[in-house]
Short mmCIF file of C-alpha atoms in Angstrom, two decimals:
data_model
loop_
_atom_site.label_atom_id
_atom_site.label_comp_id
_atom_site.label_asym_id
_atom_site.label_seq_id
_atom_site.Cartn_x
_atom_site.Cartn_y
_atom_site.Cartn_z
CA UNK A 739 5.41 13.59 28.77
CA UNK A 740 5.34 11.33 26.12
CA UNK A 741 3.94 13.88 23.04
CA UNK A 742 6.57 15.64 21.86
CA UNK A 743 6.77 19.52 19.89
CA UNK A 744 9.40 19.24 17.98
CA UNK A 745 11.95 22.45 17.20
CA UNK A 746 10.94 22.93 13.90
CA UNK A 747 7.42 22.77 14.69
CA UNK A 748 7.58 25.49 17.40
CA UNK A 749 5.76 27.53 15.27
CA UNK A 750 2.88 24.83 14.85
CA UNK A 751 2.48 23.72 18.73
CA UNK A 752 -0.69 21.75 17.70
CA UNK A 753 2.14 19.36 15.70
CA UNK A 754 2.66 18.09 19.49
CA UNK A 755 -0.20 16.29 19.79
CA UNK A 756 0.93 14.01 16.33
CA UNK A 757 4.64 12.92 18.07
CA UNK A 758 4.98 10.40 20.48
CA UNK A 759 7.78 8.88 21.58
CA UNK A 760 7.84 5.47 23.54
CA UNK A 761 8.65 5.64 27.15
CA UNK A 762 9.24 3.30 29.50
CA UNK A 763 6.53 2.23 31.98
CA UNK A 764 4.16 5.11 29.69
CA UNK A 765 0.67 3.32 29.19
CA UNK A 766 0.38 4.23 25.63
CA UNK A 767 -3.19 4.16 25.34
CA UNK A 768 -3.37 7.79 26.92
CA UNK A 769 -0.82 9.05 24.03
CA UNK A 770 -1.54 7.94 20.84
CA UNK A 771 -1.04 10.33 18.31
CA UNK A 772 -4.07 12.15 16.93
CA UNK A 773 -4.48 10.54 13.14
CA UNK A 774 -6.34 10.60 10.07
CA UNK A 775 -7.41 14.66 10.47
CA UNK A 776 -6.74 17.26 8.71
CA UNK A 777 -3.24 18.18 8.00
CA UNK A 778 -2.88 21.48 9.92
CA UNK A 779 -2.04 24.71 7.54
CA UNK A 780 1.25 25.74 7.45
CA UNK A 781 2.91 21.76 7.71
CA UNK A 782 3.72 20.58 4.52
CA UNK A 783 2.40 17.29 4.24
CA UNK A 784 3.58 14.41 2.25
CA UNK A 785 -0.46 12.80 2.22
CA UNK A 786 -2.40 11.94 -1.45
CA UNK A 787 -5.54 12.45 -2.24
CA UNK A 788 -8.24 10.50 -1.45
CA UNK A 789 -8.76 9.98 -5.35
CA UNK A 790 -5.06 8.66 -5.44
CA UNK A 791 -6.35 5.92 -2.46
CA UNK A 792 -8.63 4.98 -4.68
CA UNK A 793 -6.94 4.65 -8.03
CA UNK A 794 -3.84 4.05 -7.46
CA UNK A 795 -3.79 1.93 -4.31
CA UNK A 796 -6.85 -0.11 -5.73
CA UNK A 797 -8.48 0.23 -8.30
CA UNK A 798 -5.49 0.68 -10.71
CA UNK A 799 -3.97 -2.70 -10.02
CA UNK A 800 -7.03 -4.71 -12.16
CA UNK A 801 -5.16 -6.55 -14.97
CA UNK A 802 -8.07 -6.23 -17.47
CA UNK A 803 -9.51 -3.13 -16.90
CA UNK A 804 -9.80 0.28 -17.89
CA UNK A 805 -8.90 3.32 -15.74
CA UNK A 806 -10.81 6.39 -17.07
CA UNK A 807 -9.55 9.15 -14.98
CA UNK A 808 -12.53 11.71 -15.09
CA UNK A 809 -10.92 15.21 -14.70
CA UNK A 810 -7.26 17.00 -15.78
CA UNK A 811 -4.71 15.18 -17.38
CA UNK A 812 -2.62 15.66 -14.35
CA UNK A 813 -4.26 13.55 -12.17
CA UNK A 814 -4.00 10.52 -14.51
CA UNK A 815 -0.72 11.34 -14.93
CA UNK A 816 0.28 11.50 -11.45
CA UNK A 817 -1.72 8.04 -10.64
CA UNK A 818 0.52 6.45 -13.49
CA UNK A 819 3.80 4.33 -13.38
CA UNK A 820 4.04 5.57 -9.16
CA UNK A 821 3.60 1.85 -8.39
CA UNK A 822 5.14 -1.10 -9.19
CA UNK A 823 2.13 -3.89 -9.79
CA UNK A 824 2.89 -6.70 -12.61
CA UNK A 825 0.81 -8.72 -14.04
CA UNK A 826 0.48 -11.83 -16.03
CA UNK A 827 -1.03 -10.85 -19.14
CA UNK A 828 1.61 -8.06 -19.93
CA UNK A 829 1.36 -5.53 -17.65
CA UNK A 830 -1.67 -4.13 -19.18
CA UNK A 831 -2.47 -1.86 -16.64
CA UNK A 832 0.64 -0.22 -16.78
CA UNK A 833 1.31 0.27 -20.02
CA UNK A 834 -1.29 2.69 -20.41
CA UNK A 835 -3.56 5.50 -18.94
CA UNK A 836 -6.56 7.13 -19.76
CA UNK A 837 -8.42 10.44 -19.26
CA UNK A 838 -10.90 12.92 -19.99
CA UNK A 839 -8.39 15.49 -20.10
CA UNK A 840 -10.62 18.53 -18.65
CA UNK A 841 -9.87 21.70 -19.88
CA UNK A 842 -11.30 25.42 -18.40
CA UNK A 843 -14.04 25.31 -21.49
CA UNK A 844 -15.57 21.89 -20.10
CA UNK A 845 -15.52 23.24 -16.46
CA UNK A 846 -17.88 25.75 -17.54
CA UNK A 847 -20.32 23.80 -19.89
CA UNK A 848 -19.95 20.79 -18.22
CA UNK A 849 -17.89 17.33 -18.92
CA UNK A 850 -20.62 14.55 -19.52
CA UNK A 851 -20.52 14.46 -23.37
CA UNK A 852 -16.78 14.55 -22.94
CA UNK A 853 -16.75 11.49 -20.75
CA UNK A 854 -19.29 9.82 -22.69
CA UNK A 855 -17.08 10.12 -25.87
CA UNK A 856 -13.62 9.11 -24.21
CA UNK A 857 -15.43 6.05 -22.55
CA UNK A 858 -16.56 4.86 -25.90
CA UNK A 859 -13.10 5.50 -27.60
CA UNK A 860 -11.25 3.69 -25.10
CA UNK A 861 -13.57 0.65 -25.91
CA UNK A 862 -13.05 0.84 -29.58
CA UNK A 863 -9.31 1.51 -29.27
CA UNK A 864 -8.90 -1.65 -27.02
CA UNK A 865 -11.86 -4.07 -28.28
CA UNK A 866 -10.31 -7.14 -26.29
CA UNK A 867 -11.74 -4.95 -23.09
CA UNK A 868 -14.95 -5.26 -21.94
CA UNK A 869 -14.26 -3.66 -18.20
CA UNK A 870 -14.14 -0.30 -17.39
CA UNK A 871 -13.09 1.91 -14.17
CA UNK A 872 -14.45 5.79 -14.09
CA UNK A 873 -13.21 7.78 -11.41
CA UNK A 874 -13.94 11.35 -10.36
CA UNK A 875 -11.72 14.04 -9.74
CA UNK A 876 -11.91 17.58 -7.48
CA UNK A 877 -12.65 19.63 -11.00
CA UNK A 878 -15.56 17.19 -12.48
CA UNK A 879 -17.28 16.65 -8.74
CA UNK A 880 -17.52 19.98 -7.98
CA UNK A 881 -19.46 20.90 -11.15
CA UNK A 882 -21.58 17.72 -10.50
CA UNK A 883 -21.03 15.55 -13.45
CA UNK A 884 -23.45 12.52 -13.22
CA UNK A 885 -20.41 9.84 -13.97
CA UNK A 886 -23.42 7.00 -13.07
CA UNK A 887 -26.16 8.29 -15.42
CA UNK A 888 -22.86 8.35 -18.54
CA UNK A 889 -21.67 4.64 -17.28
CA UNK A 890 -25.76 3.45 -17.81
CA UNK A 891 -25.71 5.14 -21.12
CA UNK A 892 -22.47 3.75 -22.54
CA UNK A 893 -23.53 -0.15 -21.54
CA UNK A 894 -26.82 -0.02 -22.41
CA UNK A 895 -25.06 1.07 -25.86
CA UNK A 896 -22.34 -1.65 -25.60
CA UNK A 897 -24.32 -4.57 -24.13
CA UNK A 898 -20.95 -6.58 -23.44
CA UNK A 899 -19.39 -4.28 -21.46
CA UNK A 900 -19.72 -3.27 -17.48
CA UNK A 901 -18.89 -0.27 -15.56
CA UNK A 902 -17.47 0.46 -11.80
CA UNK A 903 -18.10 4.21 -11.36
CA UNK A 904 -16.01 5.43 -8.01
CA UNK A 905 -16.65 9.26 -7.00
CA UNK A 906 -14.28 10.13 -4.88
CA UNK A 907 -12.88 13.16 -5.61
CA UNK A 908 -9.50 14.45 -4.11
CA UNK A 909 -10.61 16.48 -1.34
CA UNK A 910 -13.48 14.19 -0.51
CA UNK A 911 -10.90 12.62 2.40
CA UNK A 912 -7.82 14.35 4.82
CA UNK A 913 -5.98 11.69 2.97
CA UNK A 914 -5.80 8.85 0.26
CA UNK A 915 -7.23 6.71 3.63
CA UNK A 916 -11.06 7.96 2.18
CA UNK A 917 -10.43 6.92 -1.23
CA UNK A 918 -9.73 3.00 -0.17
CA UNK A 919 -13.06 3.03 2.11
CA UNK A 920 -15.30 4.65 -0.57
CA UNK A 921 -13.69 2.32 -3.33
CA UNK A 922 -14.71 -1.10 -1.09
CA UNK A 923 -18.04 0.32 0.16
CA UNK A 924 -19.01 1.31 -3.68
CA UNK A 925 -17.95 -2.56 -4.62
CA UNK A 926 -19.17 -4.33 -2.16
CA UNK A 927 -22.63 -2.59 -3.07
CA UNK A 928 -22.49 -2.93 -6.75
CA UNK A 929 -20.68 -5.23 -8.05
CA UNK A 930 -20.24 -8.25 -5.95
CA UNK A 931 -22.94 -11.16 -6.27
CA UNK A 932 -22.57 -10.06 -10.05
CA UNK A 933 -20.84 -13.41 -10.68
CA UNK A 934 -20.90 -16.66 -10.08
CA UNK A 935 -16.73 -18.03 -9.71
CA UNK A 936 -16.28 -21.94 -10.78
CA UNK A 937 -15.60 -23.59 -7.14
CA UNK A 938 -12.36 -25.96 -7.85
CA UNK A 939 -11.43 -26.66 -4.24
CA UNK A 940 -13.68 -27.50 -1.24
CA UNK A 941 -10.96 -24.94 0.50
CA UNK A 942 -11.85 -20.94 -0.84
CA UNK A 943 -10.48 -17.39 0.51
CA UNK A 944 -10.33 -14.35 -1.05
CA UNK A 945 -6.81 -12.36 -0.40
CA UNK A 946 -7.99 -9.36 0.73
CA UNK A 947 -5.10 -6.16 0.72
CA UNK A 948 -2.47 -7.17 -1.54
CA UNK A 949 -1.80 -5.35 -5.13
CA UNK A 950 1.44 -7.50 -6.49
CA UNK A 951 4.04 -4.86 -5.65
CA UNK A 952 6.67 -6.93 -7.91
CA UNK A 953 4.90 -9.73 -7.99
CA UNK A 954 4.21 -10.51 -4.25
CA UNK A 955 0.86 -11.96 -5.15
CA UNK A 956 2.47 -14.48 -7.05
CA UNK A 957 4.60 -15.47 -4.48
CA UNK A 958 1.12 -16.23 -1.89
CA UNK A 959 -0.46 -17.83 -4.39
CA UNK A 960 1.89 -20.60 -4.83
CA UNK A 961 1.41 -20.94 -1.12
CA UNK A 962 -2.40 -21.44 -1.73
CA UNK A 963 -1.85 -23.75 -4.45
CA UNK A 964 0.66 -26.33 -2.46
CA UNK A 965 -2.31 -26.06 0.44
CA UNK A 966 -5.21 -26.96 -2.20
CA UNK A 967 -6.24 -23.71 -1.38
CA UNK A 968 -8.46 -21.67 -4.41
CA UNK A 969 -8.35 -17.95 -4.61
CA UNK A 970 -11.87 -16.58 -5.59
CA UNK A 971 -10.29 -13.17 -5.16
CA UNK A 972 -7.18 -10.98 -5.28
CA UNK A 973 -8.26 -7.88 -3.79
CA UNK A 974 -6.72 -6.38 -6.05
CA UNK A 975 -3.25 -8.04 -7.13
CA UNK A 976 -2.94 -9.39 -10.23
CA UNK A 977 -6.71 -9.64 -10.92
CA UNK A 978 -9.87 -9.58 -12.99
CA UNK A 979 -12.58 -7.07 -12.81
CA UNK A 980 -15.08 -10.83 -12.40
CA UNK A 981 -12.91 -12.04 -10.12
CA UNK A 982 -13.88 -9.31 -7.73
CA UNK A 983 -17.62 -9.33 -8.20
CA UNK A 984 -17.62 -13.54 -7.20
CA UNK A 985 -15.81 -12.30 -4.14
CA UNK A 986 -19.59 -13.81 -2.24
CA UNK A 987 -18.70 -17.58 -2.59
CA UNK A 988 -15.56 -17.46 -0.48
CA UNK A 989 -15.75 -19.40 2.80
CA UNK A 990 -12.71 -17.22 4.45
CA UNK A 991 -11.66 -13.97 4.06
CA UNK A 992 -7.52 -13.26 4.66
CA UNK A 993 -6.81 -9.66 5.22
CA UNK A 994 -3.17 -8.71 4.36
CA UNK A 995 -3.37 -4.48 4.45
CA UNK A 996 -6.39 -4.14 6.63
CA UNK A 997 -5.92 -0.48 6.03
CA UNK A 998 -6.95 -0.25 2.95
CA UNK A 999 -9.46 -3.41 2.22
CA UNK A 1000 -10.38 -4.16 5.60
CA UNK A 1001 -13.73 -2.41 5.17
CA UNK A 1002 -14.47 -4.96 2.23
CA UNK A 1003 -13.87 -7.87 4.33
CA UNK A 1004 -16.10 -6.52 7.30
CA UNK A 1005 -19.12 -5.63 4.94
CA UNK A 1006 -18.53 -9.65 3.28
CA UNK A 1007 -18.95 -10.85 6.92
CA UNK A 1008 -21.66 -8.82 7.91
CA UNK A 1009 -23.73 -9.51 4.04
CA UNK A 1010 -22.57 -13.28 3.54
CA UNK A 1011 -21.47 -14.16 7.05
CA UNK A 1012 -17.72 -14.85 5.70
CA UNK A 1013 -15.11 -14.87 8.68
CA UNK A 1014 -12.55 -12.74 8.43
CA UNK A 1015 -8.98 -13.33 9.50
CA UNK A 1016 -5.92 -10.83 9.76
CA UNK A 1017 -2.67 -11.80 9.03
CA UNK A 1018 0.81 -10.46 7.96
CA UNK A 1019 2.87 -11.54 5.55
CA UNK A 1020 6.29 -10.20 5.66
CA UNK A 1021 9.10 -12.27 8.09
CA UNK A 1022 9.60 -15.30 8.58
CA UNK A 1023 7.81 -15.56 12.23
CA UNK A 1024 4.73 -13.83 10.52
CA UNK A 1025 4.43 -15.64 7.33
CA UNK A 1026 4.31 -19.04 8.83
CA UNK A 1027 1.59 -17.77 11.83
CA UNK A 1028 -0.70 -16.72 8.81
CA UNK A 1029 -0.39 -19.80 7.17
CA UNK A 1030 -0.85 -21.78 10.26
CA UNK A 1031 -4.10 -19.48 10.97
CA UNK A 1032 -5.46 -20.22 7.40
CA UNK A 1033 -4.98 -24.07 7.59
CA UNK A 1034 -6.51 -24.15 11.25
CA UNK A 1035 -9.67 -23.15 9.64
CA UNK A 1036 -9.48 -25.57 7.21
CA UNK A 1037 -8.42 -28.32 9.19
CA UNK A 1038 -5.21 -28.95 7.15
CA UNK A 1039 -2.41 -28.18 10.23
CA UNK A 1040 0.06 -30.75 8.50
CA UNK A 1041 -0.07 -29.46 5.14
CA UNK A 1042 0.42 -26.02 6.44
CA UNK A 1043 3.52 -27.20 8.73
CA UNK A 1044 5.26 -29.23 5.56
CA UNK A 1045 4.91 -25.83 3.67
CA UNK A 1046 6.40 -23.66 6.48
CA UNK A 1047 9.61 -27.02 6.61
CA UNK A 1048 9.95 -26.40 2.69
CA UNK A 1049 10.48 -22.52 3.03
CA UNK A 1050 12.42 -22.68 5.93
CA UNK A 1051 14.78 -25.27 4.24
CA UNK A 1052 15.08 -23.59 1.38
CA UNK A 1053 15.69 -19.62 2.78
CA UNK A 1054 16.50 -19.55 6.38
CA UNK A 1055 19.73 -20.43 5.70
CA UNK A 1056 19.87 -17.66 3.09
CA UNK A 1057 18.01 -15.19 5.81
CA UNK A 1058 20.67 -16.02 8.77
CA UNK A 1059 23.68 -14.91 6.51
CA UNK A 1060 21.57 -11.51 6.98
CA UNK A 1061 20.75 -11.33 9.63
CA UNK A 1062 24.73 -11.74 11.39
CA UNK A 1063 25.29 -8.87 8.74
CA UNK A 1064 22.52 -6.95 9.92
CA UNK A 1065 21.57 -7.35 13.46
CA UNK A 1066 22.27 -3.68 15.19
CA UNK A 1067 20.98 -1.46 11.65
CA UNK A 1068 19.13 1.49 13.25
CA UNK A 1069 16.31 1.95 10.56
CA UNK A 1070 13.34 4.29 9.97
CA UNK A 1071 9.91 3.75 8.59
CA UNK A 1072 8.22 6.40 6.76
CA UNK A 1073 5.51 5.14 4.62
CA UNK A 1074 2.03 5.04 4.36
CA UNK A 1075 -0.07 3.04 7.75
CA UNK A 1076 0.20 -0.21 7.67
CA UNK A 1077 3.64 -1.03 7.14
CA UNK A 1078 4.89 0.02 10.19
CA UNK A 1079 3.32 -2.66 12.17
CA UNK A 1080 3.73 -5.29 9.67
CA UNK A 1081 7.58 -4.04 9.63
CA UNK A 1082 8.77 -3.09 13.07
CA UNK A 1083 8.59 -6.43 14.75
CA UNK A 1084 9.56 -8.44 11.78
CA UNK A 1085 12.55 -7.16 11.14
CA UNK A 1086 13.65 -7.02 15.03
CA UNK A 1087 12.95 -10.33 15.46
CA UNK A 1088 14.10 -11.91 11.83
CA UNK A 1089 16.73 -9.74 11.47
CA UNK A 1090 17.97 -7.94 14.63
CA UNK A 1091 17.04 -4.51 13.04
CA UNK A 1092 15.77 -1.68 15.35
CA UNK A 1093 13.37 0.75 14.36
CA UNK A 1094 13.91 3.84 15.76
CA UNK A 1095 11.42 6.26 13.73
CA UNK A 1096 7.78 5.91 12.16
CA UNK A 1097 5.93 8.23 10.26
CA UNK A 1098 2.39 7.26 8.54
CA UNK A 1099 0.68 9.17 5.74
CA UNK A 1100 -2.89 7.88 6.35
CA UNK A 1101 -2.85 5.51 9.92
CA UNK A 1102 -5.90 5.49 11.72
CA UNK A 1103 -5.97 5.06 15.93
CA UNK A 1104 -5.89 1.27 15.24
CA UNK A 1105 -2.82 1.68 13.14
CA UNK A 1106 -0.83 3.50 15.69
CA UNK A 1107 -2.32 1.37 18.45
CA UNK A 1108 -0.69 -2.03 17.04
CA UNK A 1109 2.16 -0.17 15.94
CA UNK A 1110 3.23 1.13 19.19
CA UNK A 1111 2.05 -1.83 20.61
CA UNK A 1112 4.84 -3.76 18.53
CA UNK A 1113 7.44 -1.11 18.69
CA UNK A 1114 10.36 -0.67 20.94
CA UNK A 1115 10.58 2.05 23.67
CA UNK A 1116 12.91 5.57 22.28
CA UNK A 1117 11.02 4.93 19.74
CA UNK A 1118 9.38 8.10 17.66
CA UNK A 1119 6.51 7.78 16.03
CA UNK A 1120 4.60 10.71 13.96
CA UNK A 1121 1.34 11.16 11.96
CA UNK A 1122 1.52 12.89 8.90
CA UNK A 1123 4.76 14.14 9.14
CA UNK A 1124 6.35 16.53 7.25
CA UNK A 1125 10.08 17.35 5.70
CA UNK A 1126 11.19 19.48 8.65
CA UNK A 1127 10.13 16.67 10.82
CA UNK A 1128 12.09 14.24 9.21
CA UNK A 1129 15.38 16.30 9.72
CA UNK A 1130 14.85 16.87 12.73
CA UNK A 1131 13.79 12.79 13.81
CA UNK A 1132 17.21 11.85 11.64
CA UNK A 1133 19.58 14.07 13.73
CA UNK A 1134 17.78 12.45 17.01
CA UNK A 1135 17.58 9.14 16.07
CA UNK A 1136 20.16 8.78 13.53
CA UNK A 1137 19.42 6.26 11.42
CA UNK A 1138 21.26 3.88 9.21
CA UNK A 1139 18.68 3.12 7.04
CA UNK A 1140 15.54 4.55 5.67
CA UNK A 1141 12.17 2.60 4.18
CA UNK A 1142 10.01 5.57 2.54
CA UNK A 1143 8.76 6.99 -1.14
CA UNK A 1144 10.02 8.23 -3.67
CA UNK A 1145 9.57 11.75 -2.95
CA UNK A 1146 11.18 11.78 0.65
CA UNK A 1147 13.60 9.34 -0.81
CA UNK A 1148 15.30 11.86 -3.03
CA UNK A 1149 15.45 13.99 -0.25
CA UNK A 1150 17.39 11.07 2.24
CA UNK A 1151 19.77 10.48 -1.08
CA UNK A 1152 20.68 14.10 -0.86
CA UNK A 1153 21.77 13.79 2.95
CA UNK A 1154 24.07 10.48 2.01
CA UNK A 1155 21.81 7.79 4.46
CA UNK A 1156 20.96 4.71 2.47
CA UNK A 1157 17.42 4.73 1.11
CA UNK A 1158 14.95 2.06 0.04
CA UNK A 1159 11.19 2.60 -1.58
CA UNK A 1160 9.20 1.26 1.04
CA UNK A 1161 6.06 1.97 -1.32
CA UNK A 1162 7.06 -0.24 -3.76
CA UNK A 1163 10.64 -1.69 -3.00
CA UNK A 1164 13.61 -1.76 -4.72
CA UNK A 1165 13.83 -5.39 -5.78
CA UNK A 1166 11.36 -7.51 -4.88
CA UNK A 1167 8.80 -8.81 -3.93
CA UNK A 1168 9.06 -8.75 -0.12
CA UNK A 1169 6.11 -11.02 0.90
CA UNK A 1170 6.56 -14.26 2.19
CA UNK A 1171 9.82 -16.41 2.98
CA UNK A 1172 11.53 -15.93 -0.30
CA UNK A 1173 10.42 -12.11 -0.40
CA UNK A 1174 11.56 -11.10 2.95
CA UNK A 1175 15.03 -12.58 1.92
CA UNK A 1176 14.85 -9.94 -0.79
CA UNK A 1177 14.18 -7.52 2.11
CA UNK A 1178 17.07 -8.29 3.89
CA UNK A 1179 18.84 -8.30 0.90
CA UNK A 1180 18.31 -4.85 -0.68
CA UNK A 1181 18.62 -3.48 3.18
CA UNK A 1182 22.31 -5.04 3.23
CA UNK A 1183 23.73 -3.97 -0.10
CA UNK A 1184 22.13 -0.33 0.62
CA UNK A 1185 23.63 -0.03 3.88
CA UNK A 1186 27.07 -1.68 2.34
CA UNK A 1187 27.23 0.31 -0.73
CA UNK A 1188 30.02 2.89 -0.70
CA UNK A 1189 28.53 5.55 -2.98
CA UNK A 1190 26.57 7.27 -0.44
CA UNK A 1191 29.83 7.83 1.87
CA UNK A 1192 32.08 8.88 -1.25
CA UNK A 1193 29.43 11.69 -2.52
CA UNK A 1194 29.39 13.08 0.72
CA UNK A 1195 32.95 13.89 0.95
CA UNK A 1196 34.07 16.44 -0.53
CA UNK A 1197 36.93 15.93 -2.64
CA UNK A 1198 37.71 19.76 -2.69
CA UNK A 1199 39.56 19.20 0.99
CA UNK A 1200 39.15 19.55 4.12
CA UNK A 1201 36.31 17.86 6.44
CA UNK A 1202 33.57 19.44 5.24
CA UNK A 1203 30.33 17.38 3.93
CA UNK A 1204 27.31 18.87 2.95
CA UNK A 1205 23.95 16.94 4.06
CA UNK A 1206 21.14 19.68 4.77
CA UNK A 1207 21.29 21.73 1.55
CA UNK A 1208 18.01 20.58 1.02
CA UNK A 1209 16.09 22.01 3.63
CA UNK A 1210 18.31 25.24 3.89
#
């Protein structure tokens, strides 16, 4: 039987149904793991909010925009800095952070003039801003502040200015999956067909589901330029609040993270009758397939196959000196849905890497379905796992490497196994050619680096190393 109850979870037996582990001749269709529900009490789970999905995954990454965080200062605070999205005017967006800053006195009279006053000080502070994000929190929804009836007050005051109101608090969701679907729904139905874009190319896509972790939407777009190629849209790396509402005039729509913007690419198709087409972007073997499927639309096949010569020219080499160093790494995946299936094959084939654990935050069916789908048998893979799990999957599985967050990240640190943030990498950016160099890169030196095997001897004597203090 494929599902597995783990030890640690032998006091949560309903955990079984969320591990599977690949079998040979298993038709996985009858096993998938049951996926975005509720975490079940008594598992810690390492899930956001849905407000975080929509904030931080999207809405945050605008360049020119401001993010007024309706509720405690906590939840702006914990939606700032976590994520690693440049941009070219500065960094604007994360320089700074705004909010309401609720306190127990405005829970009980209510926090409208509150949000009215911060929304207009955040425009006079930062007059070169005429864009504005307002997002609800659990506090400020459940005492039903009317965020839409403030935003129509404050621009029918400031004339120049628009406002995107999102309400979706943090329990509205099981996870930060609800907070990307609400985000795309409320702009598709607002905002876009606000704008007219200037058409420079007879050749138009919006990017759909990429947010310029280190700058990987700068690395695409110099694809798109080379192919004549114009970019009505970043959903939402590196762009403006207008870009986003001209997102109508595109004749294709590429879907990198289909996860979390894959619900603003359907409603575009079904509304303006824009295609949509799916693609992955980190490996080698992936990269150039996407840019082959763009340019078969077009009609521009040789373009596409100089670009993929170029790239292949320039880093294969640099990706094969890798790879012999590489080939035979044991490495785990514990981030947030997508990735997994975006990673798993790419790094088998490109690099010789085997995956031997998965664990998604937010997956869906479809998420687990391509992912086991691309995944090797002895395989685990787990929705919404939790700390114990992850002890318990390293000890089984032992891996030498480990793609997660931050917070689980401190956690592998502590048992010595090399760690990279697989939210929003160590040094990259990891799209395309040149980024999955960097990939392969940062995997190397982690696994190579001596540090981890020094601090886990102990130079006291003996044979004794410590590596489960943590969870004792």
């Amino acid at each position: 039987m494929p599902m597995v109850l783990l030890t640690c979870d032998k006091d949560i037996p309903e955990r079984e149904k969320h591990v599977y582990l690949k079998v040979e001749g298993e038709d996985s269709r009858d096993f998938l793991p049951i996926s975005n529900a509720p975490t079940i009490p008594g598992t810690l789970s390492e899930r956001g909010c849905s407000f975080c999905g929509a904030k931080l995954v999207i809405g945050g990454v605008l360049k020119d925009t401001i993010q007024m965080i309706h509720g405690p200062i906590g939840c702006a605070y914990d939606t700032w800095h976590t994520k690693r999205y440049p941009s070219d005017n500065g960094h604007f967006q994360l320089k700074y952070v705004w909010s309401t800053d609720m306190k127990e006195s405005h829970i009980v009279f209510g926090g409208e003039k509150r949000l009215e006053k911060a929304m207009h000080e955040a425009f006079d502070e930062m007059p070169h801003i005429k864009r504005m994000f307002v997002y609800t929190t659990c506090p400020t929804a459940l005492i039903g502040d009317d965020v839409k009836a403030v935003a129509k007050k404050v621009m029918e005051a400031r004339p120049d200015v628009d406002i995107f109101t999102c309400e979706c608090p943090g329990f509205a969701g099981v996870s930060q999956s609800k907070g990307h679907h609400v985000l795309n729904i409320g702009w598709v139905n607002e905002k876009v067909g606000n704008v007219e874009p200037e058409i420079t190319s007879k050749y138009t896509i919006n990017f759909i589901g990429d947010y310029n972790i280190q700058g990987d939407t700068e690395v695409l777009q110099r694809y798109w330029d080379r192919l004549g190629i114009q970019v009505i849209a970043h959903f939402t790396g590196n762009a403006n609040y207008d870009d986003l509402r001209g997102m109508h005039r595109a004749q294709l729509n590429v879907v990198n993270c289909a996860r979390s913007a894959g619900y603003i690419a359907n409603e575009l198709k079904k509304r303006y009758g824009i295609p949509r087409l799916d693609i992955d972007t980190w490996g080698f073997n992936y990269m150039a397939e996407g840019i082959r499927k763009v340019c078969a639309f077009f009609g521009i096949e040789e373009k596409g196959e100089a670009l993929i010569a170029e790239e292949y020219a320039k880093w294969k080499p640099q990706l094969d000196w890798y790879k012999e160093r590489l080939t035979g790494t044991k490495m785990a995946i514990w981030t947030g849905g997508p990735r997994l299936w975006h990673w798993t094959k790419s790094v088998e084939d490109d690099l010789g890497v085997q995956v031997v654990a998965m664990s998604s935050k937010f997956g869906h069916q479809e998420d687990f379905e391509k992912v086991i789908a691309r995944g090797s048998t002895g395989t685990y893979y787990i929705d919404d796992g939790n700390e114990l799990e992850f002890f318990e999957i390293i000890d089984l599985v032992k891996p030498d490497i480990i793609y997660t967050g931050p917070r689980v990240g401190e956690l592998i640190k502590k048992m010595h196994i090399p760690y990279i943030n697989g939210h929003a990498y160590h040094n990259g950016p990891y799209m395309g050619f040149e980024g999955f160099v960097n990939m392969a890169r940062d995997m190397y030196n982690a696994k190579s680096n001596p540090l981890l095997k020094l601090a886990a001897t102990d130079i006291r004597g003996g044979a004794r190393t410590v590596i489960r203090e943590a969870a004792e």
